[in-house]
């Protein structure tokens, strides 16, 4: 599906997962964007960010808003693949295949706890670094460690801008932007209950988790839907 000039993949979840697993096994350099309404709004309104996202090999439909827009185009067979679920699937595959992971992002205590938890589960964590750094951060360390997968969980736009800026320096590895995933996987925050996820209300749950930080999210989602509607009308 094309939206605001970028292509969101319509590959079924399994096929997408298999494709990414294969690319990681081959050491093929890959950049994945997990697109939700807020990311797509930024694509529509910020040319620098759009340029970064256009460097991605796969833009996957993370959020309900993106799925809704797809439905408005009356197309079938479009499954969401939330970043946190893809990350969990990759960790499972990585354990079987002994991939090495690098965790970049979140607060120091969050990423450290997550690294420890994953190591205890037998996952090969090559290294980790918090997401509050100046400049390019641990690029040289990651270059040296040459991990199979780099989870970049610093929120949008920072994570995609970091990947787009630095990916040319790497020869291998899958780089994926994962937003607030580390907070949830480490247990510092809870993911929304299943019924809310199903009803497309995950954003509302996250809004109530930190209303002072996310007060403008409902407005941004509304702006995204409006812009997407105008865009799709023009397209059809
Ligand atoms: N974060 C970071 N560096 C920053 C700003 C944020 O590592 O400079 C982290 C933050 O600690 C949180 C994540 O990025 O773990 C962003 O979470 P949020 O839920 O806001 O992101 P979203 O999923 O909405 O993109």
PDB file of C-alpha atoms and ligand atoms in Angstrom:
ATOM      1  CA  UNK A   1       0.000   0.000   0.000  1.00  0.00           C
ATOM      2  CA  UNK A   2       1.300   3.408  -0.921  1.00  0.00           C
ATOM      3  CA  UNK A   3       0.758   6.137   1.664  1.00  0.00           C
ATOM      4  CA  UNK A   4       2.274   9.631   1.561  1.00  0.00           C
ATOM      5  CA  UNK A   5       4.718   8.423  -1.076  1.00  0.00           C
ATOM      6  CA  UNK A   6       6.127   5.436   0.820  1.00  0.00           C
ATOM      7  CA  UNK A   7       5.223   1.778   0.369  1.00  0.00           C
ATOM      8  CA  UNK A   8       3.970  -0.199   3.358  1.00  0.00           C
ATOM      9  CA  UNK A   9       4.426  -3.909   2.756  1.00  0.00           C
ATOM     10  CA  UNK A  10       1.306  -6.033   2.346  1.00  0.00           C
ATOM     11  CA  UNK A  11       3.186  -9.296   2.874  1.00  0.00           C
ATOM     12  CA  UNK A  12       1.393 -11.691   5.249  1.00  0.00           C
ATOM     13  CA  UNK A  13       3.013 -11.918   8.690  1.00  0.00           C
ATOM     14  CA  UNK A  14       4.477 -15.374   8.192  1.00  0.00           C
ATOM     15  CA  UNK A  15       5.958 -14.560   4.829  1.00  0.00           C
ATOM     16  CA  UNK A  16       7.432 -11.345   6.172  1.00  0.00           C
ATOM     17  CA  UNK A  17       8.926 -13.127   9.163  1.00  0.00           C
ATOM     18  CA  UNK A  18      10.390 -15.845   6.956  1.00  0.00           C
ATOM     19  CA  UNK A  19      11.854 -13.236   4.611  1.00  0.00           C
ATOM     20  CA  UNK A  20      13.512 -11.380   7.475  1.00  0.00           C
ATOM     21  CA  UNK A  21      14.797 -14.617   9.049  1.00  0.00           C
ATOM     22  CA  UNK A  22      16.336 -15.596   5.728  1.00  0.00           C
ATOM     23  CA  UNK A  23      17.967 -12.198   5.310  1.00  0.00           C
ATOM     24  CA  UNK A  24      19.407 -12.344   8.836  1.00  0.00           C
ATOM     25  CA  UNK A  25      20.733 -15.859   8.225  1.00  0.00           C
ATOM     26  CA  UNK A  26      22.431 -14.593   5.078  1.00  0.00           C
ATOM     27  CA  UNK A  27      23.813 -11.545   6.879  1.00  0.00           C
ATOM     28  CA  UNK A  28      22.052  -9.296   4.385  1.00  0.00           C
ATOM     29  CA  UNK A  29      21.897  -5.720   5.618  1.00  0.00           C
ATOM     30  CA  UNK A  30      18.260  -4.765   6.257  1.00  0.00           C
ATOM     31  CA  UNK A  31      16.453  -1.699   7.566  1.00  0.00           C
ATOM     32  CA  UNK A  32      12.914  -2.171   8.921  1.00  0.00           C
ATOM     33  CA  UNK A  33      10.471   0.587   9.876  1.00  0.00           C
ATOM     34  CA  UNK A  34       7.461  -0.369  12.011  1.00  0.00           C
ATOM     35  CA  UNK A  35       4.872   2.133  10.814  1.00  0.00           C
ATOM     36  CA  UNK A  36       2.107   3.449  13.028  1.00  0.00           C
ATOM     37  CA  UNK A  37      -0.083   6.551  12.680  1.00  0.00           C
ATOM     38  CA  UNK A  38       2.455   8.830  14.372  1.00  0.00           C
ATOM     39  CA  UNK A  39       5.313   7.643  12.198  1.00  0.00           C
ATOM     40  CA  UNK A  40       3.238   8.043   9.038  1.00  0.00           C
ATOM     41  CA  UNK A  41       2.118  11.541  10.083  1.00  0.00           C
ATOM     42  CA  UNK A  42       5.770  12.476  10.450  1.00  0.00           C
ATOM     43  CA  UNK A  43       6.443  11.016   6.989  1.00  0.00           C
ATOM     44  CA  UNK A  44       3.672  13.252   5.630  1.00  0.00           C
ATOM     45  CA  UNK A  45       4.913  16.407   7.352  1.00  0.00           C
ATOM     46  CA  UNK A  46       8.694  16.148   7.657  1.00  0.00           C
ATOM     47  CA  UNK A  47      10.710  15.703   4.445  1.00  0.00           C
ATOM     48  CA  UNK A  48      13.942  14.826   6.322  1.00  0.00           C
ATOM     49  CA  UNK A  49      12.187  12.045   8.191  1.00  0.00           C
ATOM     50  CA  UNK A  50      10.505  10.833   5.008  1.00  0.00           C
ATOM     51  CA  UNK A  51      13.896  10.620   3.319  1.00  0.00           C
ATOM     52  CA  UNK A  52      15.144   8.445   6.203  1.00  0.00           C
ATOM     53  CA  UNK A  53      12.110   6.149   6.029  1.00  0.00           C
ATOM     54  CA  UNK A  54      12.527   5.812   2.262  1.00  0.00           C
ATOM     55  CA  UNK A  55      15.891   4.166   2.935  1.00  0.00           C
ATOM     56  CA  UNK A  56      14.105   1.232   4.626  1.00  0.00           C
ATOM     57  CA  UNK A  57      13.915  -2.148   2.934  1.00  0.00           C
ATOM     58  CA  UNK A  58      10.608  -2.935   4.624  1.00  0.00           C
ATOM     59  CA  UNK A  59       7.979  -0.655   6.122  1.00  0.00           C
ATOM     60  CA  UNK A  60       5.646  -2.874   8.067  1.00  0.00           C
ATOM     61  CA  UNK A  61       2.132  -2.054   9.310  1.00  0.00           C
ATOM     62  CA  UNK A  62       2.619  -1.820  13.074  1.00  0.00           C
ATOM     63  CA  UNK A  63      -0.435   0.202  14.033  1.00  0.00           C
ATOM     64  CA  UNK A  64      -4.199  -0.009  13.840  1.00  0.00           C
ATOM     65  CA  UNK A  65      -4.444   3.406  12.138  1.00  0.00           C
ATOM     66  CA  UNK A  66      -2.390   2.185   9.191  1.00  0.00           C
ATOM     67  CA  UNK A  67      -4.566  -0.937   8.953  1.00  0.00           C
ATOM     68  CA  UNK A  68      -7.697   1.204   9.049  1.00  0.00           C
ATOM     69  CA  UNK A  69      -6.504   3.319   6.141  1.00  0.00           C
ATOM     70  CA  UNK A  70      -5.855   0.132   4.224  1.00  0.00           C
ATOM     71  CA  UNK A  71      -9.405  -1.022   4.937  1.00  0.00           C
ATOM     72  CA  UNK A  72     -10.729   2.281   3.635  1.00  0.00           C
ATOM     73  CA  UNK A  73      -9.043   1.421   0.379  1.00  0.00           C
ATOM     74  CA  UNK A  74     -11.221  -1.717   0.468  1.00  0.00           C
ATOM     75  CA  UNK A  75      -8.376  -4.129   0.238  1.00  0.00           C
ATOM     76  CA  UNK A  76      -8.298  -7.467   1.983  1.00  0.00           C
ATOM     77  CA  UNK A  77      -5.595  -9.554   3.542  1.00  0.00           C
ATOM     78  CA  UNK A  78      -3.696  -6.821   5.293  1.00  0.00           C
ATOM     79  CA  UNK A  79      -2.420  -8.002   8.647  1.00  0.00           C
ATOM     80  CA  UNK A  80      -0.831  -5.809  11.294  1.00  0.00           C
ATOM     81  CA  UNK A  81       2.528  -6.902  12.557  1.00  0.00           C
ATOM     82  CA  UNK A  82       3.224  -4.801  15.660  1.00  0.00           C
ATOM     83  CA  UNK A  83       6.928  -4.166  16.205  1.00  0.00           C
ATOM     84  CA  UNK A  84       6.852  -5.723  19.674  1.00  0.00           C
ATOM     85  CA  UNK A  85       5.463  -8.970  18.212  1.00  0.00           C
ATOM     86  CA  UNK A  86       8.009  -9.013  15.406  1.00  0.00           C
ATOM     87  CA  UNK A  87      10.780  -8.358  17.953  1.00  0.00           C
ATOM     88  CA  UNK A  88       9.546 -11.253  20.114  1.00  0.00           C
ATOM     89  CA  UNK A  89       9.394 -13.540  17.054  1.00  0.00           C
ATOM     90  CA  UNK A  90      12.930 -12.560  16.052  1.00  0.00           C
ATOM     91  CA  UNK A  91      14.215 -13.237  19.585  1.00  0.00           C
ATOM     92  CA  UNK A  92      12.666 -16.731  19.450  1.00  0.00           C
ATOM     93  CA  UNK A  93      14.176 -17.444  16.040  1.00  0.00           C
ATOM     94  CA  UNK A  94      17.471 -15.943  17.137  1.00  0.00           C
ATOM     95  CA  UNK A  95      17.688 -18.267  20.120  1.00  0.00           C
ATOM     96  CA  UNK A  96      17.292 -21.292  17.824  1.00  0.00           C
ATOM     97  CA  UNK A  97      19.746 -19.966  15.265  1.00  0.00           C
ATOM     98  CA  UNK A  98      22.208 -18.435  17.715  1.00  0.00           C
ATOM     99  CA  UNK A  99      22.027 -14.957  16.240  1.00  0.00           C
ATOM    100  CA  UNK A 100      23.658 -12.183  18.231  1.00  0.00           C
ATOM    101  CA  UNK A 101      21.558  -9.166  19.200  1.00  0.00           C
ATOM    102  CA  UNK A 102      22.488  -5.604  20.109  1.00  0.00           C
ATOM    103  CA  UNK A 103      19.979  -3.548  22.088  1.00  0.00           C
ATOM    104  CA  UNK A 104      20.061   0.206  21.568  1.00  0.00           C
ATOM    105  CA  UNK A 105      17.599   2.507  23.287  1.00  0.00           C
ATOM    106  CA  UNK A 106      15.481   3.274  26.343  1.00  0.00           C
ATOM    107  CA  UNK A 107      16.724   4.422  29.748  1.00  0.00           C
ATOM    108  CA  UNK A 108      19.947   2.813  31.079  1.00  0.00           C
ATOM    109  CA  UNK A 109      18.183   0.758  33.768  1.00  0.00           C
ATOM    110  CA  UNK A 110      15.564  -0.457  31.259  1.00  0.00           C
ATOM    111  CA  UNK A 111      17.974  -1.676  28.582  1.00  0.00           C
ATOM    112  CA  UNK A 112      20.299  -3.185  31.190  1.00  0.00           C
ATOM    113  CA  UNK A 113      17.462  -5.138  32.798  1.00  0.00           C
ATOM    114  CA  UNK A 114      16.206  -6.328  29.426  1.00  0.00           C
ATOM    115  CA  UNK A 115      19.693  -7.464  28.382  1.00  0.00           C
ATOM    116  CA  UNK A 116      20.007  -9.463  31.616  1.00  0.00           C
ATOM    117  CA  UNK A 117      16.546 -11.000  31.202  1.00  0.00           C
ATOM    118  CA  UNK A 118      17.243 -12.065  27.630  1.00  0.00           C
ATOM    119  CA  UNK A 119      20.675 -13.466  28.510  1.00  0.00           C
ATOM    120  CA  UNK A 120      19.038 -15.553  31.228  1.00  0.00           C
ATOM    121  CA  UNK A 121      16.686 -16.929  28.595  1.00  0.00           C
ATOM    122  CA  UNK A 122      19.674 -18.071  26.566  1.00  0.00           C
ATOM    123  CA  UNK A 123      19.634 -15.323  23.949  1.00  0.00           C
ATOM    124  CA  UNK A 124      22.978 -14.119  22.690  1.00  0.00           C
ATOM    125  CA  UNK A 125      23.139 -10.415  23.625  1.00  0.00           C
ATOM    126  CA  UNK A 126      26.337  -9.051  22.107  1.00  0.00           C
ATOM    127  CA  UNK A 127      25.926  -5.663  23.755  1.00  0.00           C
ATOM    128  CA  UNK A 128      23.582  -2.873  24.690  1.00  0.00           C
ATOM    129  CA  UNK A 129      23.448   0.889  25.107  1.00  0.00           C
ATOM    130  CA  UNK A 130      20.814   3.308  26.387  1.00  0.00           C
ATOM    131  CA  UNK A 131      19.119   5.701  23.981  1.00  0.00           C
ATOM    132  CA  UNK A 132      20.103   9.024  25.552  1.00  0.00           C
ATOM    133  CA  UNK A 133      23.371   9.892  23.879  1.00  0.00           C
ATOM    134  CA  UNK A 134      24.762  12.778  21.889  1.00  0.00           C
ATOM    135  CA  UNK A 135      26.170  12.290  18.395  1.00  0.00           C
ATOM    136  CA  UNK A 136      26.116   8.860  16.807  1.00  0.00           C
ATOM    137  CA  UNK A 137      26.294   6.874  20.041  1.00  0.00           C
ATOM    138  CA  UNK A 138      27.748   3.357  20.066  1.00  0.00           C
ATOM    139  CA  UNK A 139      28.240   3.006  16.281  1.00  0.00           C
ATOM    140  CA  UNK A 140      31.881   1.944  16.647  1.00  0.00           C
ATOM    141  CA  UNK A 141      31.038  -0.613  19.306  1.00  0.00           C
ATOM    142  CA  UNK A 142      28.301  -2.107  17.120  1.00  0.00           C
ATOM    143  CA  UNK A 143      30.694  -2.149  14.144  1.00  0.00           C
ATOM    144  CA  UNK A 144      33.197  -4.102  16.222  1.00  0.00           C
ATOM    145  CA  UNK A 145      30.615  -6.572  17.572  1.00  0.00           C
ATOM    146  CA  UNK A 146      28.979  -7.037  14.151  1.00  0.00           C
ATOM    147  CA  UNK A 147      25.680  -8.398  15.552  1.00  0.00           C
ATOM    148  CA  UNK A 148      23.083 -10.164  13.431  1.00  0.00           C
ATOM    149  CA  UNK A 149      20.248  -7.982  14.700  1.00  0.00           C
ATOM    150  CA  UNK A 150      20.198  -4.450  16.129  1.00  0.00           C
ATOM    151  CA  UNK A 151      17.021  -3.431  17.965  1.00  0.00           C
ATOM    152  CA  UNK A 152      16.805   0.369  17.980  1.00  0.00           C
ATOM    153  CA  UNK A 153      14.181   1.476  20.499  1.00  0.00           C
ATOM    154  CA  UNK A 154      14.517   5.249  20.865  1.00  0.00           C
ATOM    155  CA  UNK A 155      11.091   6.315  19.581  1.00  0.00           C
ATOM    156  CA  UNK A 156      10.344   8.072  16.318  1.00  0.00           C
ATOM    157  CA  UNK A 157      11.898  10.054  14.706  1.00  0.00           C
ATOM    158  CA  UNK A 158      15.181   9.480  16.572  1.00  0.00           C
ATOM    159  CA  UNK A 159      15.463   5.744  15.864  1.00  0.00           C
ATOM    160  CA  UNK A 160      14.837   5.924  12.106  1.00  0.00           C
ATOM    161  CA  UNK A 161      17.079   8.991  11.726  1.00  0.00           C
ATOM    162  CA  UNK A 162      19.869   7.154  13.582  1.00  0.00           C
ATOM    163  CA  UNK A 163      19.525   4.032  11.418  1.00  0.00           C
ATOM    164  CA  UNK A 164      19.297   5.979   8.144  1.00  0.00           C
ATOM    165  CA  UNK A 165      22.326   8.074   9.042  1.00  0.00           C
ATOM    166  CA  UNK A 166      24.545   5.188  10.114  1.00  0.00           C
ATOM    167  CA  UNK A 167      23.452   2.115   8.194  1.00  0.00           C
ATOM    168  CA  UNK A 168      25.830   2.746   5.296  1.00  0.00           C
ATOM    169  CA  UNK A 169      28.736   2.224   7.701  1.00  0.00           C
ATOM    170  CA  UNK A 170      27.638  -1.342   8.409  1.00  0.00           C
ATOM    171  CA  UNK A 171      28.133  -4.322   6.150  1.00  0.00           C
ATOM    172  CA  UNK A 172      25.602  -6.625   7.719  1.00  0.00           C
ATOM    173  CA  UNK A 173      22.783  -6.861  10.243  1.00  0.00           C
ATOM    174  CA  UNK A 174      19.078  -6.215  10.515  1.00  0.00           C
ATOM    175  CA  UNK A 175      18.245  -2.808  11.999  1.00  0.00           C
ATOM    176  CA  UNK A 176      14.723  -2.236  13.225  1.00  0.00           C
ATOM    177  CA  UNK A 177      13.095   0.745  14.975  1.00  0.00           C
ATOM    178  CA  UNK A 178      11.003  -0.470  17.919  1.00  0.00           C
ATOM    179  CA  UNK A 179       9.703   2.569  19.840  1.00  0.00           C
ATOM    180  CA  UNK A 180       8.785   1.776  23.427  1.00  0.00           C
ATOM    181  CA  UNK A 181       9.276  -2.009  23.089  1.00  0.00           C
ATOM    182  CA  UNK A 182      12.134  -2.269  25.630  1.00  0.00           C
ATOM    183  CA  UNK A 183       9.972  -0.674  28.347  1.00  0.00           C
ATOM    184  CA  UNK A 184       7.383  -3.407  27.836  1.00  0.00           C
ATOM    185  CA  UNK A 185       9.706  -6.406  27.329  1.00  0.00           C
ATOM    186  CA  UNK A 186      11.686  -5.462  30.450  1.00  0.00           C
ATOM    187  CA  UNK A 187       8.500  -5.212  32.506  1.00  0.00           C
ATOM    188  CA  UNK A 188       8.871  -1.490  33.288  1.00  0.00           C
ATOM    189  CA  UNK A 189       5.617  -0.851  31.390  1.00  0.00           C
ATOM    190  CA  UNK A 190       2.647  -3.021  30.507  1.00  0.00           C
ATOM    191  CA  UNK A 191       1.319  -3.596  27.030  1.00  0.00           C
ATOM    192  CA  UNK A 192      -2.386  -2.871  26.562  1.00  0.00           C
ATOM    193  CA  UNK A 193      -4.794  -5.750  27.242  1.00  0.00           C
ATOM    194  CA  UNK A 194      -5.651  -7.951  24.262  1.00  0.00           C
ATOM    195  CA  UNK A 195      -9.185  -6.584  23.861  1.00  0.00           C
ATOM    196  CA  UNK A 196      -7.850  -3.036  23.567  1.00  0.00           C
ATOM    197  CA  UNK A 197      -5.243  -4.107  21.020  1.00  0.00           C
ATOM    198  CA  UNK A 198      -7.985  -5.887  19.039  1.00  0.00           C
ATOM    199  CA  UNK A 199     -10.205  -2.807  19.080  1.00  0.00           C
ATOM    200  CA  UNK A 200      -7.363  -0.585  17.924  1.00  0.00           C
ATOM    201  CA  UNK A 201      -7.169   1.207  21.267  1.00  0.00           C
ATOM    202  CA  UNK A 202      -3.546   0.502  22.191  1.00  0.00           C
ATOM    203  CA  UNK A 203      -2.773   4.208  21.730  1.00  0.00           C
ATOM    204  CA  UNK A 204      -5.430   5.077  24.328  1.00  0.00           C
ATOM    205  CA  UNK A 205      -3.884   2.698  26.868  1.00  0.00           C
ATOM    206  CA  UNK A 206      -0.459   4.214  26.265  1.00  0.00           C
ATOM    207  CA  UNK A 207      -1.989   7.677  26.511  1.00  0.00           C
ATOM    208  CA  UNK A 208      -3.284   6.928  30.029  1.00  0.00           C
ATOM    209  CA  UNK A 209       0.090   5.412  30.993  1.00  0.00           C
ATOM    210  CA  UNK A 210       1.816   8.764  30.424  1.00  0.00           C
ATOM    211  CA  UNK A 211      -0.779  11.475  29.691  1.00  0.00           C
ATOM    212  CA  UNK A 212       1.553  14.418  30.264  1.00  0.00           C
ATOM    213  CA  UNK A 213       4.018  13.128  27.639  1.00  0.00           C
ATOM    214  CA  UNK A 214       1.374  11.880  25.206  1.00  0.00           C
ATOM    215  CA  UNK A 215      -1.329  14.552  25.604  1.00  0.00           C
ATOM    216  CA  UNK A 216      -1.198  15.461  21.918  1.00  0.00           C
ATOM    217  CA  UNK A 217      -1.302  11.881  20.595  1.00  0.00           C
ATOM    218  CA  UNK A 218      -5.113  11.805  20.010  1.00  0.00           C
ATOM    219  CA  UNK A 219      -4.817  15.005  17.966  1.00  0.00           C
ATOM    220  CA  UNK A 220      -1.925  13.603  15.975  1.00  0.00           C
ATOM    221  CA  UNK A 221      -3.835  10.398  15.258  1.00  0.00           C
ATOM    222  CA  UNK A 222      -6.851  12.428  14.111  1.00  0.00           C
ATOM    223  CA  UNK A 223      -4.579  14.519  11.863  1.00  0.00           C
ATOM    224  CA  UNK A 224      -3.056  11.330  10.444  1.00  0.00           C
ATOM    225  CA  UNK A 225      -6.485   9.857   9.641  1.00  0.00           C
ATOM    226  CA  UNK A 226      -7.643  13.062   8.003  1.00  0.00           C
ATOM    227  CA  UNK A 227      -4.508  13.383   5.894  1.00  0.00           C
ATOM    228  CA  UNK A 228      -4.605   9.687   4.991  1.00  0.00           C
ATOM    229  CA  UNK A 229      -8.235   9.991   3.953  1.00  0.00           C
ATOM    230  CA  UNK A 230      -7.460  12.939   1.696  1.00  0.00           C
ATOM    231  CA  UNK A 231      -4.437  11.097   0.274  1.00  0.00           C
ATOM    232  CA  UNK A 232      -6.375   7.881  -0.432  1.00  0.00           C
ATOM    233  CA  UNK A 233      -9.310   9.767  -2.009  1.00  0.00           C
ATOM    234  CA  UNK A 234      -6.843  11.403  -4.372  1.00  0.00           C
ATOM    235  CA  UNK A 235      -5.240   8.059  -5.142  1.00  0.00           C
ATOM    236  CA  UNK A 236      -8.368   5.998  -5.881  1.00  0.00           C
TER     237      UNK A 236
HETATM  238  N1  LIG B   1      13.993   7.059  24.137  1.00  0.00           N
HETATM  239  C1  LIG B   1      15.350   6.957  23.947  1.00  0.00           C
HETATM  240  N2  LIG B   1      16.050   8.081  23.631  1.00  0.00           N
HETATM  241  C2  LIG B   1      15.459   9.296  23.494  1.00  0.00           C
HETATM  242  C3  LIG B   1      14.060   9.375  23.679  1.00  0.00           C
HETATM  243  C4  LIG B   1      13.351   8.234  23.992  1.00  0.00           C
HETATM  244  O1  LIG B   1      15.909   5.877  24.036  1.00  0.00           O
HETATM  245  O2  LIG B   1      16.164  10.263  23.223  1.00  0.00           O
HETATM  246  C5  LIG B   1      13.258   5.833  24.463  1.00  0.00           C
HETATM  247  C6  LIG B   1      12.316   5.929  25.647  1.00  0.00           C
HETATM  248  O3  LIG B   1      13.031   5.679  26.856  1.00  0.00           O
HETATM  249  C7  LIG B   1      11.311   4.834  25.319  1.00  0.00           C
HETATM  250  C8  LIG B   1      11.291   4.873  23.800  1.00  0.00           C
HETATM  251  O4  LIG B   1      12.456   5.529  23.377  1.00  0.00           O
HETATM  252  O5  LIG B   1      11.794   3.599  25.760  1.00  0.00           O
HETATM  253  C9  LIG B   1      10.140   5.643  23.199  1.00  0.00           C
HETATM  254  O6  LIG B   1       9.001   5.157  23.648  1.00  0.00           O
HETATM  255  P1  LIG B   1       7.625   5.708  23.104  1.00  0.00           P
HETATM  256  O7  LIG B   1       6.620   4.831  23.713  1.00  0.00           O
HETATM  257  O8  LIG B   1       7.525   7.182  23.301  1.00  0.00           O
HETATM  258  O9  LIG B   1       7.812   5.464  21.548  1.00  0.00           O
HETATM  259  P2  LIG B   1       6.794   5.076  20.435  1.00  0.00           P
HETATM  260  O10 LIG B   1       6.573   3.599  20.603  1.00  0.00           O
HETATM  261  O11 LIG B   1       5.565   5.913  20.682  1.00  0.00           O
HETATM  262  O12 LIG B   1       7.545   5.444  19.196  1.00  0.00           O
END
